[in-house]
Short mmCIF file of C-alpha atoms in Angstrom, two decimals:
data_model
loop_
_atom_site.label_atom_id
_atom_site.label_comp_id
_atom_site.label_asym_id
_atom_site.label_seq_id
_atom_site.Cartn_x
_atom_site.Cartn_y
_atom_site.Cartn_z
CA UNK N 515 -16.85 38.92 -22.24
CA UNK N 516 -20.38 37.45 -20.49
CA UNK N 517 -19.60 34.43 -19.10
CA UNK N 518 -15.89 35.33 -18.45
CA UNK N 519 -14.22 33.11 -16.31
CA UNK N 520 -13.43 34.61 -12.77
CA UNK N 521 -12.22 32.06 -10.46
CA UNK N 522 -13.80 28.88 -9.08
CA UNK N 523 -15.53 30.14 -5.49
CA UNK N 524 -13.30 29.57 -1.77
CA UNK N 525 -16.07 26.96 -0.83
CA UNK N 526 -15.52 24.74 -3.98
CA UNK N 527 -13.26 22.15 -2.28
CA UNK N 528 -14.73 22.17 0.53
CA UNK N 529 -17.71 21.38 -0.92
CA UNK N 530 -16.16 18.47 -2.52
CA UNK N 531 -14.57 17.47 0.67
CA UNK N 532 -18.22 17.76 2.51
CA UNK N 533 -19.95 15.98 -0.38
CA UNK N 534 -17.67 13.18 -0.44
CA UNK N 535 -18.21 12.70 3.30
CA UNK N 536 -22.01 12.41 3.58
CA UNK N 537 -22.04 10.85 0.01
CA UNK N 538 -25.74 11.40 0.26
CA UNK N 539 -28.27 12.43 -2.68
CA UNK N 540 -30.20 13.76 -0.11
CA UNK N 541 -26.89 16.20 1.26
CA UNK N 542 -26.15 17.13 -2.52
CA UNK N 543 -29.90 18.39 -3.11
CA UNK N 544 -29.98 20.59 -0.23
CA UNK N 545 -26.47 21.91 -1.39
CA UNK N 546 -26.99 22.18 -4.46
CA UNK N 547 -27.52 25.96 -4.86
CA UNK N 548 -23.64 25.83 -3.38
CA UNK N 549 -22.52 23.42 -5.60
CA UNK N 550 -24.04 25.60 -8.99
CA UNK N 551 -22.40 29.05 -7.78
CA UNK N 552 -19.38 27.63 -6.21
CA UNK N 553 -18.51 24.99 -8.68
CA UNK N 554 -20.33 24.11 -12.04
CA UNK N 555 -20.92 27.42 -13.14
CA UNK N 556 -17.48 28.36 -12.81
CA UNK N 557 -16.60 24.80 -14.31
CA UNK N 558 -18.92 26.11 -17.26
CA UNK N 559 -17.31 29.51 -17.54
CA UNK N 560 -13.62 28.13 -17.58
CA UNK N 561 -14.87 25.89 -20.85
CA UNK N 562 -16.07 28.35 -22.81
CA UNK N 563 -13.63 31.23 -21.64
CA UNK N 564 -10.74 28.60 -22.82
CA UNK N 565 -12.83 27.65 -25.60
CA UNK N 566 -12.05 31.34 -26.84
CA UNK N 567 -8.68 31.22 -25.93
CA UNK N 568 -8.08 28.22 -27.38
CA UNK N 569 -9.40 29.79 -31.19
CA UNK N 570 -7.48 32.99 -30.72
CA UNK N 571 -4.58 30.41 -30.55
CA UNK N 572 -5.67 28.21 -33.44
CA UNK N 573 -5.34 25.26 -31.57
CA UNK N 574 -8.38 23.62 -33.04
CA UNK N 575 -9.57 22.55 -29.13
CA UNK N 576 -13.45 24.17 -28.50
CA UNK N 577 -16.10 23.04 -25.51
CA UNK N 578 -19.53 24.21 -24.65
CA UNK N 579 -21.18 24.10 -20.67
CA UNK N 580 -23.64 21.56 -21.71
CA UNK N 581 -21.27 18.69 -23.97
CA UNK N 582 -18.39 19.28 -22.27
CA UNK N 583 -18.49 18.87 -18.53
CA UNK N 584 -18.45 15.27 -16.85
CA UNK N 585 -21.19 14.80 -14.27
CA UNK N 586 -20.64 14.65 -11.17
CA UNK N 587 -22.78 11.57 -10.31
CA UNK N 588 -20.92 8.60 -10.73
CA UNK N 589 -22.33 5.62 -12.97
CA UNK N 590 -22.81 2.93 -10.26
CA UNK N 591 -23.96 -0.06 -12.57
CA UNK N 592 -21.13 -2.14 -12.95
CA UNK N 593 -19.33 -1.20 -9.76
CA UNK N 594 -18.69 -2.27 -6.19
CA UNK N 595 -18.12 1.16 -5.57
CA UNK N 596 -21.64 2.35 -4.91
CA UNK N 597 -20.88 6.13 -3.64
CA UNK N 598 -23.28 7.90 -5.68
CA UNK N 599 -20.74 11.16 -6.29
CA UNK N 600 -17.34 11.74 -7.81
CA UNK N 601 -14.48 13.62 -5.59
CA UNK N 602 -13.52 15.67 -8.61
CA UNK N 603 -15.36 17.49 -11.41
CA UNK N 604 -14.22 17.32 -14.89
CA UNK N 605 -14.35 18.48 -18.78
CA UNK N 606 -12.89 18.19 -22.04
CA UNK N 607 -12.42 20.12 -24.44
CA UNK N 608 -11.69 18.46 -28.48
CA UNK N 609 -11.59 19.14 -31.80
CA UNK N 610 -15.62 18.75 -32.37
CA UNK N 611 -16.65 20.08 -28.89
CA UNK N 612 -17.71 16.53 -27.91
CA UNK N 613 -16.20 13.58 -25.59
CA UNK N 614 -16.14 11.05 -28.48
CA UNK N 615 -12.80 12.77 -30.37
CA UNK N 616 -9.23 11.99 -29.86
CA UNK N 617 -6.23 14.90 -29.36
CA UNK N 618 -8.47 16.61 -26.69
CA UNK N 619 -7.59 18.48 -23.74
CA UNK N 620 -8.84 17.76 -20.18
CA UNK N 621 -8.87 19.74 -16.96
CA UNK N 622 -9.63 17.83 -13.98
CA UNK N 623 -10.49 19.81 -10.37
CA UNK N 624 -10.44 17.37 -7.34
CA UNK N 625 -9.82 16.56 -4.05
CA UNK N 626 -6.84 14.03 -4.60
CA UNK N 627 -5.24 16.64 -7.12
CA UNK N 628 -6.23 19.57 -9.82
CA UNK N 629 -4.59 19.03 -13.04
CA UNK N 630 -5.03 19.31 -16.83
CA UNK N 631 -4.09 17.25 -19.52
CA UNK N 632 -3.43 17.04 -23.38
CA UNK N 633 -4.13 13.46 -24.83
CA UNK N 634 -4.99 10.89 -27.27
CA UNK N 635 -6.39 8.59 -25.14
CA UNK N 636 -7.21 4.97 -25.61
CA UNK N 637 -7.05 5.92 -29.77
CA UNK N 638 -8.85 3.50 -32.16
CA UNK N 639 -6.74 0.30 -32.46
CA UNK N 640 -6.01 1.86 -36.22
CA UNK N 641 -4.90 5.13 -35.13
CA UNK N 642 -2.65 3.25 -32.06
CA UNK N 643 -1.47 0.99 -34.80
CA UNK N 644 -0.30 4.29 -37.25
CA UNK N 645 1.61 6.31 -34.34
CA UNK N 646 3.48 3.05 -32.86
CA UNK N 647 4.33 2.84 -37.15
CA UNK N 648 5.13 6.02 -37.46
CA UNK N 649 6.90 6.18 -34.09
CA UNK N 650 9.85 3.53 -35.96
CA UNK N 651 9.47 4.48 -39.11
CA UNK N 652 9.21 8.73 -38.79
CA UNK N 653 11.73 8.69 -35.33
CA UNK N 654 13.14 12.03 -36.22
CA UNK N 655 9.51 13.52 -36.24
CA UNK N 656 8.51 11.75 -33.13
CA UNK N 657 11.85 12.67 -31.20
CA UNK N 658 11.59 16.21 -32.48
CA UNK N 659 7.80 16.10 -30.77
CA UNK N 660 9.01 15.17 -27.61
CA UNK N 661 11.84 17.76 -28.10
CA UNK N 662 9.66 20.55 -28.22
CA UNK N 663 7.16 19.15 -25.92
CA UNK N 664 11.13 19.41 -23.01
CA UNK N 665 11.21 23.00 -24.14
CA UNK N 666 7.96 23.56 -22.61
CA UNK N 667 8.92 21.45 -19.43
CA UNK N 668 6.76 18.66 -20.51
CA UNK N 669 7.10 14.62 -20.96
CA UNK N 670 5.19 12.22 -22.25
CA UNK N 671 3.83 10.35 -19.30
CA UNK N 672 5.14 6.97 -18.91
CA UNK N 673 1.99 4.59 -16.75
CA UNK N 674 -0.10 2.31 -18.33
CA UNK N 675 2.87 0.94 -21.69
CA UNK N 676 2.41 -2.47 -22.33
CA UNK N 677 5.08 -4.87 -20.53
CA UNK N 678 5.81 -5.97 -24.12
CA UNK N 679 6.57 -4.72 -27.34
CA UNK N 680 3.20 -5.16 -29.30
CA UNK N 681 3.12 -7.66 -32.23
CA UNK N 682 5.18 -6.28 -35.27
CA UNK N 683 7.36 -4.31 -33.28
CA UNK N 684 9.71 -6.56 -31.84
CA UNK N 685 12.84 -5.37 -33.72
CA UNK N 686 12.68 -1.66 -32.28
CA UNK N 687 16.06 -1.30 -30.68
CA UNK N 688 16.34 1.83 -29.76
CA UNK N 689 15.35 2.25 -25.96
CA UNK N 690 13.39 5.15 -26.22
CA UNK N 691 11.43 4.34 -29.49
CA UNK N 692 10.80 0.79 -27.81
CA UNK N 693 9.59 2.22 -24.95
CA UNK N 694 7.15 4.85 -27.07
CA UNK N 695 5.73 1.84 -29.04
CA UNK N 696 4.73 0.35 -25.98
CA UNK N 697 2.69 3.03 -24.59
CA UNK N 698 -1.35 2.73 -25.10
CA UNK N 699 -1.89 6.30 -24.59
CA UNK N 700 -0.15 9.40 -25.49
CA UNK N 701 -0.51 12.02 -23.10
CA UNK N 702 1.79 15.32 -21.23
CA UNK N 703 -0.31 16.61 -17.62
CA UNK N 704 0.21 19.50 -16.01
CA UNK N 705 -0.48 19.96 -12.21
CA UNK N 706 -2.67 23.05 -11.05
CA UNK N 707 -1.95 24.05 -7.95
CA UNK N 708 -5.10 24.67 -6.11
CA UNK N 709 -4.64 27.33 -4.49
CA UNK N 710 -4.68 29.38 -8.13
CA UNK N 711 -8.31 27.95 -9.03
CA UNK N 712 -10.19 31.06 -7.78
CA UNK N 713 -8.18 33.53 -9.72
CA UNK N 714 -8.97 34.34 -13.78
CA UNK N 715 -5.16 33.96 -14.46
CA UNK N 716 -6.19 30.05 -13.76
CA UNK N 717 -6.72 30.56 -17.79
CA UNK N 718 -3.62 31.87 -18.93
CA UNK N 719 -2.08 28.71 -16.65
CA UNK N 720 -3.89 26.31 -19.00
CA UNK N 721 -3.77 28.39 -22.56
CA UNK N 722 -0.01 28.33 -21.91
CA UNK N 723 0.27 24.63 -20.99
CA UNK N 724 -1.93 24.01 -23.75
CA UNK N 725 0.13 25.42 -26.21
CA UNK N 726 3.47 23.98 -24.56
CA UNK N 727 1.84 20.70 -25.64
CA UNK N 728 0.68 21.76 -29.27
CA UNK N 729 2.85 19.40 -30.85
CA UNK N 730 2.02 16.43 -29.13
CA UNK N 731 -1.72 17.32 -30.87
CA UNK N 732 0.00 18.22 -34.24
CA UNK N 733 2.23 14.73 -34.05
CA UNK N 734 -1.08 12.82 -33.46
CA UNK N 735 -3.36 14.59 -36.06
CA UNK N 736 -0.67 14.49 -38.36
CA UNK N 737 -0.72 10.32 -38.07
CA UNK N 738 -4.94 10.37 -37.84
CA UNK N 739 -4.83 11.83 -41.26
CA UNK N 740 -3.20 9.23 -42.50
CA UNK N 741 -4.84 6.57 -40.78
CA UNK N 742 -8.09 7.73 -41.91
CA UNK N 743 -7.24 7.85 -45.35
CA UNK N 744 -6.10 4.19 -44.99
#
């Protein structure tokens, strides 16, 4: 397979760890040569290698090297924070190969941690709306979801529910549906451990997880159907 994915290079974190110390544009451009072999192309290899795994396994989740990847310059603009480079480097991976879907998956390499995820993040206040609905009104389908996701060793993470049940949903009694309608996200993670980034089987790590978490993305297209008919 050209392009196959073969391992991110040994100087990959440190080259994070060096870039984030000088935090210099003038640093990254003589490094940059390091940062294309040792990083981003691998970055870009690991995309569309999963990309084919991902269609072997029906799993409806595709990427390319050039719509996928997050830069690795940080957007400045609006923030106080005005280091000019990220500490990680980043892609997703959706149902249309762009950044703009929901049920996507995300892998995420970085200094704090390496980890992937499978999400519907922030939905559309229409689709949030249908899978806190369906979450009280289809609980067998939801708690079978997050049955299946246990069997895998995955949870739906907890951070970021609202300290309130949202409007209409007061009368959820059951603790864990009342927490589920709470949450603004709906997403399982799974923690690489870096040490395994250089190696190919770093794919099989993430087709497996991926699939682990196929029906948290079957629960949530399931619901998007429906809310885009509405």
């Amino acid at each position: 397979m050209a392009g196959a994915f073969k391992g991110f290079g040994q100087k990959a974190i440190p080259f994070l760890k060096a870039l984030d110390f000088h935090q210099s544009r003038e640093w990254f451009q003589e490094n940059r040569d390091l940062y294309q072999s040792e990083l981003h192309e691998p970055f870009c290899d690991l995309v569309e290698t999963l990309t084919e795994r991902f269609e072997a396994a029906k799993l409806g989740l595709r990427g390319d090297r050039k719509r996928s990847m997050f830069r690795i310059n940080r957007d400045v603009r609006f923030s106080k924070d005005k280091r000019p480079y990220n500490r990680h480097l980043s892609a997703i991976l959706s149902p249309d190969g762009t950044k703009m879907e929901q049920g996507v998956f995300y892998v995420h390499i970085g200094l704090e941690r390496c980890f992937a995820g499978v999400a519907w993040w922030q939905p559309t206040p229409e689709l949030l709306q249908a899978m806190r609905k369906a979450i009280a009104t289809k609980p067998a389908a939801f708690r079978g979801m997050v049955s299946s996701l246990k069997k895998a060793g995955l949870e739906l993470d907890a951070e970021d529910r609202l300290k309130r049940a949202p409007r209409g949903f007061e009368d959820v009694g059951d603790e864990d549906l009342a927490q589920a309608v709470r949450s603004r996200h709906f997403v399982v993670r799974h923690d690489i451990d870096p040490a395994t980034i250089h190696s190919p089987a770093l794919v099989d790590d993430l087709v497996d997880f991926t699939l682990g978490a196929k029906p948290l993305l079957d629960w949530g297209r399931a619901i998007q159907g429906t809310a885009v008919a509405a």
